[in-house]
Coordinates of C-alpha atoms and ligand atoms in Angstrom, one line a residue:
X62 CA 106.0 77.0 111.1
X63 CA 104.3 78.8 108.5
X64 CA 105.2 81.3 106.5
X65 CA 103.4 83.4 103.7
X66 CA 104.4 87.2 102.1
X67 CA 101.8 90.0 100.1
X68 CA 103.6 92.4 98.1
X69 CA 103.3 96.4 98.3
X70 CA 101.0 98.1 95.7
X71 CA 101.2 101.3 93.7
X72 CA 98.2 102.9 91.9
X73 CA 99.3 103.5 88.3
X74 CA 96.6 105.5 87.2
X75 CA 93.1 106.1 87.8
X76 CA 93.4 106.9 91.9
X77 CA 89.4 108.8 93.3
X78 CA 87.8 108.7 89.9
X79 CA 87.9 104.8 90.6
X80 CA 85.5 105.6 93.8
X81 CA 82.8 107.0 91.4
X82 CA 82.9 103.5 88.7
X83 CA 85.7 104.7 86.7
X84 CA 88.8 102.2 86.1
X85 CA 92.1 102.1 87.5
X86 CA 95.6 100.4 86.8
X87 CA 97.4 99.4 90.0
X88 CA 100.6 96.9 90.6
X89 CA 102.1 94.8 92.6
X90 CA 105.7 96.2 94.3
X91 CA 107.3 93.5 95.3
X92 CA 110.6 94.9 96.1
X93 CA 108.3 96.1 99.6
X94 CA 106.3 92.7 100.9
X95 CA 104.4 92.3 104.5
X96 CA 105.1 88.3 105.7
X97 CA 103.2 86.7 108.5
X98 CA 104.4 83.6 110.2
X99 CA 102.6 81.0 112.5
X100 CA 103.3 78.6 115.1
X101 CA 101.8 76.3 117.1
X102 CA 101.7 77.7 120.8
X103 CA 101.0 75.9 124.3
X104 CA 97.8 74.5 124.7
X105 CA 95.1 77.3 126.2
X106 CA 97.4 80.1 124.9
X107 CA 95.0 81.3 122.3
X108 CA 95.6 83.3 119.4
X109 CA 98.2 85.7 119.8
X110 CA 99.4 88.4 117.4
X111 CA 102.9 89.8 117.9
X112 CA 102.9 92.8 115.3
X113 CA 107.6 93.0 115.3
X114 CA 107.7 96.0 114.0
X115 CA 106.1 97.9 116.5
X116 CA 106.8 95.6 119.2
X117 CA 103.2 94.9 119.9
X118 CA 101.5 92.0 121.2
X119 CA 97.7 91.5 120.7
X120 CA 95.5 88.8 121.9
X121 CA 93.8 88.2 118.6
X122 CA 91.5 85.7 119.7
X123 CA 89.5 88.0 122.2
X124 CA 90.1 91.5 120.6
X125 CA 87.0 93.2 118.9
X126 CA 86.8 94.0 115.2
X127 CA 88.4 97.3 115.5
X128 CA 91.6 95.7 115.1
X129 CA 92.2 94.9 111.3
X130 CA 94.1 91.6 112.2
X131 CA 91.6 90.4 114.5
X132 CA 89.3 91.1 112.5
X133 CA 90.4 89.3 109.4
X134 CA 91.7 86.3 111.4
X135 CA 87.9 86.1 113.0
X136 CA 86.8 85.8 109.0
X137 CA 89.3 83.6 107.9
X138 CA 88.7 81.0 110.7
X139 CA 85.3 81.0 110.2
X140 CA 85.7 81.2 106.5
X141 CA 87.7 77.6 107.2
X142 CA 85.1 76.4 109.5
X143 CA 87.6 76.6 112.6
X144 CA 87.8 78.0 116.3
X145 CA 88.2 81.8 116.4
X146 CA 90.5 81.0 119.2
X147 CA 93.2 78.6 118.0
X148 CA 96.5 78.1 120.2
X149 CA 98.6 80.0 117.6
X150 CA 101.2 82.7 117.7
X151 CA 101.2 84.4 114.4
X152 CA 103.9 87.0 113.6
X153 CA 103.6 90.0 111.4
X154 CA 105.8 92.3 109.8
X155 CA 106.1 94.5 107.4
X156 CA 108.4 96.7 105.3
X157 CA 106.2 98.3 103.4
X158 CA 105.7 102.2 104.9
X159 CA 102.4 102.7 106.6
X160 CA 100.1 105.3 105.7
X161 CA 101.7 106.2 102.5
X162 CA 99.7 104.7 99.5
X163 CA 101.4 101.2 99.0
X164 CA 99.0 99.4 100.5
X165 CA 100.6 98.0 104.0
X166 CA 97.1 97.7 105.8
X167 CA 95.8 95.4 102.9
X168 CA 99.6 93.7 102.4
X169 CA 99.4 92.3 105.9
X170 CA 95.9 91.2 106.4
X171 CA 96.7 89.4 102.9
X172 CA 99.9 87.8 104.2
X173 CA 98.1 86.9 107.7
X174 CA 94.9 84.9 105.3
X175 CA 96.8 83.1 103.5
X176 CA 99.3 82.2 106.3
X177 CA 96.6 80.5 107.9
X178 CA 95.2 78.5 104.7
X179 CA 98.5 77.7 104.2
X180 CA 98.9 76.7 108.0
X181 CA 95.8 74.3 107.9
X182 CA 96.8 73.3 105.0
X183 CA 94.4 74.4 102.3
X184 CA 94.6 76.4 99.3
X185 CA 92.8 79.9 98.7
X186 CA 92.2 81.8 95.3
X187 CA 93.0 85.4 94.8
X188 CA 89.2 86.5 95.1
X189 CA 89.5 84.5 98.4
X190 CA 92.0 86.5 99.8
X191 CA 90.8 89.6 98.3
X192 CA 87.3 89.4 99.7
X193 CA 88.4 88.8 103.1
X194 CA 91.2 91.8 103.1
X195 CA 88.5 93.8 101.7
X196 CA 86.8 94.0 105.4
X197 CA 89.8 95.1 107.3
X198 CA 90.2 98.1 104.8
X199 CA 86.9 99.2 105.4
X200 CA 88.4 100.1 108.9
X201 CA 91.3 102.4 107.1
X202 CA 89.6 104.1 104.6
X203 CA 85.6 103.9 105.5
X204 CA 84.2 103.1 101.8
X205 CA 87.2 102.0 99.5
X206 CA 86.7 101.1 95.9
X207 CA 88.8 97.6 96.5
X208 CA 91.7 98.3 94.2
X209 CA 94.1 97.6 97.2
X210 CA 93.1 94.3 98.2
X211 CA 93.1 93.2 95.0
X212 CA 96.2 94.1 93.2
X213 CA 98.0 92.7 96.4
X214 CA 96.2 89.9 96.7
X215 CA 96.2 88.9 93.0
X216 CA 99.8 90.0 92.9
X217 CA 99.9 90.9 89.5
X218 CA 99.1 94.3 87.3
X219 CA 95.3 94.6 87.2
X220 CA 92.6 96.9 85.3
X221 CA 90.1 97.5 88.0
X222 CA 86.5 99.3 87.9
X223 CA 85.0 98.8 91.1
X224 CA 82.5 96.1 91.9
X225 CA 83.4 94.5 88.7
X226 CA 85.7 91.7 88.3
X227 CA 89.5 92.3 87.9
X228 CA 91.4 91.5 84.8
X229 CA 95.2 90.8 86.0
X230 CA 97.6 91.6 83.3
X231 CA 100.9 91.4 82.4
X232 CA 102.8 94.5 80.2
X233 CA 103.8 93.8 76.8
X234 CA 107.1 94.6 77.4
X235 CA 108.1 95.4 81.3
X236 CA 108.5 99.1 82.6
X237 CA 110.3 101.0 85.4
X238 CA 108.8 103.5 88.0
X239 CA 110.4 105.2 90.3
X240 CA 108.2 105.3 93.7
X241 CA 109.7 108.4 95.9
X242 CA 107.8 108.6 99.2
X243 CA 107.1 112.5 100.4
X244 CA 107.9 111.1 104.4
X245 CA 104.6 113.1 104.9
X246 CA 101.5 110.5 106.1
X247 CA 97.9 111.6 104.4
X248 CA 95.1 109.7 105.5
X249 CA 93.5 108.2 102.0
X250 CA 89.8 108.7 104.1
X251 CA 90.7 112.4 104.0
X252 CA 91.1 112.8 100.7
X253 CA 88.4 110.8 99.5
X254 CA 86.0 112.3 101.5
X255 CA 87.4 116.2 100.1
X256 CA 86.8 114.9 97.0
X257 CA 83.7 113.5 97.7
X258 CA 82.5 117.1 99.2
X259 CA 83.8 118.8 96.3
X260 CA 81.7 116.2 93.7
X261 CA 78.7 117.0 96.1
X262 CA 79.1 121.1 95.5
X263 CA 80.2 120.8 92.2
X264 CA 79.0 117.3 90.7
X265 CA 78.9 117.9 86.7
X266 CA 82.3 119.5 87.1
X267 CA 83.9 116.8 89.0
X268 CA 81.9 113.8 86.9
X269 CA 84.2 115.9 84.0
X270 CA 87.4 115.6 86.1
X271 CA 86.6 111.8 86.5
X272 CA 85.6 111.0 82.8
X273 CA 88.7 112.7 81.5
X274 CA 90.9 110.5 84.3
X275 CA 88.8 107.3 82.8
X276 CA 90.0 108.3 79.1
X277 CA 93.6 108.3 80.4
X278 CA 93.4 105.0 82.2
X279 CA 92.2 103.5 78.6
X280 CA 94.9 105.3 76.6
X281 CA 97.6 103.9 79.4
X282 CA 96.5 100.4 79.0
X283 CA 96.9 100.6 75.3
X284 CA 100.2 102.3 75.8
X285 CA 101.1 99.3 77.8
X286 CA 99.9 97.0 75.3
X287 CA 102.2 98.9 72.3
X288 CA 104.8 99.2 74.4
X289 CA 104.8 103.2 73.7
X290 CA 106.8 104.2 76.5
X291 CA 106.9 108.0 75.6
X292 CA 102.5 108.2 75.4
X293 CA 102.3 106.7 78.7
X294 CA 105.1 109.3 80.6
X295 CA 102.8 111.9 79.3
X296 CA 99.3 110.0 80.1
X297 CA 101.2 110.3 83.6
X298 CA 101.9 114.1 83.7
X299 CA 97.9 114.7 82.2
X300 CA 96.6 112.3 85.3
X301 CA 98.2 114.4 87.3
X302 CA 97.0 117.7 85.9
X303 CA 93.5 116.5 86.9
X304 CA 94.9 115.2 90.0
X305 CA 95.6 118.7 90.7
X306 CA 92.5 120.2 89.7
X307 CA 90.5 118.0 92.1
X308 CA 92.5 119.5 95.0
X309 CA 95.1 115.8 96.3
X310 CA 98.2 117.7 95.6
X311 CA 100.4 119.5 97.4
X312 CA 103.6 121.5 97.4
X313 CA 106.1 118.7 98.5
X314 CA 104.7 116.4 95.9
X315 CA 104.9 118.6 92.9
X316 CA 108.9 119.5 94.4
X317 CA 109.3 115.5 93.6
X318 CA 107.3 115.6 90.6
X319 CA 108.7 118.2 89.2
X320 CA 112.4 117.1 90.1
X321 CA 112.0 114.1 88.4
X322 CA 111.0 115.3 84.9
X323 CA 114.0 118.0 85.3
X324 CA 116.4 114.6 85.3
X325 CA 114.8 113.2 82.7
X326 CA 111.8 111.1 83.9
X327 CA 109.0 110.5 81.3
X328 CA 106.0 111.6 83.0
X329 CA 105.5 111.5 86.7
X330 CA 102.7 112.2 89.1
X331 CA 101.5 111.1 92.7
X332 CA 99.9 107.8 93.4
X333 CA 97.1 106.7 96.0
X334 CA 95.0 109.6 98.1
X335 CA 97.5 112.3 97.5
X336 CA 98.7 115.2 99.4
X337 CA 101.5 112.7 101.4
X338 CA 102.6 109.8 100.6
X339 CA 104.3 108.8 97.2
X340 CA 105.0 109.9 93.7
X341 CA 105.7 107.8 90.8
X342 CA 108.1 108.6 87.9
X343 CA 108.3 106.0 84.8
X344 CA 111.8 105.9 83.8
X345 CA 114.7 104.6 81.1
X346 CA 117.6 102.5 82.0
X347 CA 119.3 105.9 81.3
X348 CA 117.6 108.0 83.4
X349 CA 116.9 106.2 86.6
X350 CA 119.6 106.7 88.7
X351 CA 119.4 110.4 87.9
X352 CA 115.9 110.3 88.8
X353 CA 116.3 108.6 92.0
X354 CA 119.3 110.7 93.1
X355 CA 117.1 114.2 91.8
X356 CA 113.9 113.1 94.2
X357 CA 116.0 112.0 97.2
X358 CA 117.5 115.7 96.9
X359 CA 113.9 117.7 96.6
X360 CA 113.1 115.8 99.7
X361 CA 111.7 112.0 98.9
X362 CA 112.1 110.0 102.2
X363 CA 112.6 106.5 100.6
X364 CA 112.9 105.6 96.6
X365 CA 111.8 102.4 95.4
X366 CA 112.1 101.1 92.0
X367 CA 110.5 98.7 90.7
X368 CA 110.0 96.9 87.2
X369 CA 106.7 96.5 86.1
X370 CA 105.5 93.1 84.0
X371 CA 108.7 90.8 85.1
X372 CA 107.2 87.8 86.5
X373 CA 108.7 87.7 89.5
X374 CA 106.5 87.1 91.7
X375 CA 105.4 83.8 93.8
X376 CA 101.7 83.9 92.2
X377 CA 102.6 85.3 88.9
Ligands
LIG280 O1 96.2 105.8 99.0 P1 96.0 104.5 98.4 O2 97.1 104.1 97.5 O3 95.6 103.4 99.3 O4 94.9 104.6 97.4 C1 93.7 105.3 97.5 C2 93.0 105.3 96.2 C3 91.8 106.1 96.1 O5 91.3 105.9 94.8 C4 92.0 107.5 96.4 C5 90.7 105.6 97.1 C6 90.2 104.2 96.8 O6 89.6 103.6 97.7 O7 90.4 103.7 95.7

């Protein structure tokens, strides 16, 4: 049997303006991983898929590209030079919410690639993995700028401008967010493609929207690097002024946003496509638990935290 886990991911800053070349910071959370598992099955069974969670078994083997596992088993096979049809069950599960903006699409296609490296025994970069999870998000989201795939599949912090190479990183001094999930599932193709409507109407005003995000992504990462806690709460609250303005808000995420800088957050705002899905609040020690007890009670489904820059994770 073999075993292999992808972490969760959470965009720090930077979310849409990194569809139009501007940079992003995402992380890794893995306090939230997806873990696949294979086995060798009877002869002639093919490759089968057995998805836990949802109690689901696909034949992965025969099913058409339309199914993101398929899919990026059919690559990674081939990728290896093997049989798209190998007499394998592989299991997949996840805990990471779906549709929510930490990443569980890209998590488990990550998790099922290097599960069968691992299986055959071979080892696989980052970019490996990265490439090939890149094709199954194309089926979620349509056009995605790659920041996904390759936080999770890097597993570290990473400054990302799309179509460039990623620079992982690690904090100067580690961090704490506070992820609050809204409960409420917003397809990230939606959003993108308001904002990309709204860029078509209105394209010098929203090239100004997605500069001014850019400048905020480059004051974060030098926040990060001074360890200047206080300038990168506010870089937060700014990002999400602008998040705002482009129109991915919403009244149940500004409840959560706003609850969390009542008890004491410094900065927050949401994270991924917007509308649904999560927020993020950057917290103290002190303030943490007041933070996660504030959101849960303005509505947050599940609260995560997570420290950012320990290296805790299998590929740091
Ligand atoms: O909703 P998430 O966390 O998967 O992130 C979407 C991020 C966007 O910038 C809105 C889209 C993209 O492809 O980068």
């Amino acid at each position: 049997m073999t075993l292999a886990t992808a972490p969760g991911k959470i965009i720090l800053v930077g979310e849409h303006a990194v569809v139009y070349g501007r940079p992003a910071i995402a992380v890794p959370v893995w306090e939230t991983v997806a873990t696949a598992r294979i086995s060798t099955a009877p002869v002639g069974s093919g490759l089968i898929g057995v998805a836990t969670d949802l109690g689901r078994t696909i034949r992965l083997g025969e099913a058409g590209d339309e199914e993101p596992l398929a899919l990026v088993a059919r690559l990674t096979l081939a990728q290896l030079g093997l049989s798209s049809n190998p007499d394998w069950q592989i299991e997949v599960s996840s805990q990471i919410p779906i549709a929510s903006g930490l990443g569980s699409g890209a998590a488990l296609s990550a998790a099922l690639v290097r599960a069968i490296y691992a299986h055959v025994g071979q080892a696989v970069t980052p970019e490996a993995v990265s490439t090939l999870v890149y094709e199954s998000e194309r089926l979620y989201h349509g056009t995605p700028s790659g920041i996904d795939n390759t936080v999770i599949a890097h597993g570290k912090p990473i400054w990302f401008v799309k179509g460039e190479a990623p620079v992982p990183f690690v904090p100067t001094v580690p961090f704490t967010i506070v992820i609050a999930d809204s409960g409420i599932g917003a397809p990230t193709k939606e959003t993108v493609g308001d904002v990309r409507r709204s860029w078509l109407a209105e394209p010098a005003r929203y090239a100004a929207y997605f500069d001014e995000i850019q400048a905020i992504v480059e004051r974060v990462q030098i926040a990060m690097e001074r360890d200047a806690l206080t300038e990168l709460g506010e870089l937060f609250d700014e990002n999400q002024t602008i998040l705002a303005e482009l129109g991915v808000s919403s009244a149940p995420l500004e409840r959560l946003i706003e609850a969390a800088r009542a008890a004491g957050a410094l900065g927050a705002k949401l994270s991924g496509g917007g509308r649904g899905g999560n927020v993020i609040a950057l917290v103290s020690p002190e303030t943490a638990a007041a933070v996660m007890e504030q959101v849960t009670s303005a509505g947050a489904k599940r609260v995560i935290i997570t420290t950012v820059g320990t290296a805790d994770s299998p590929n740091a």
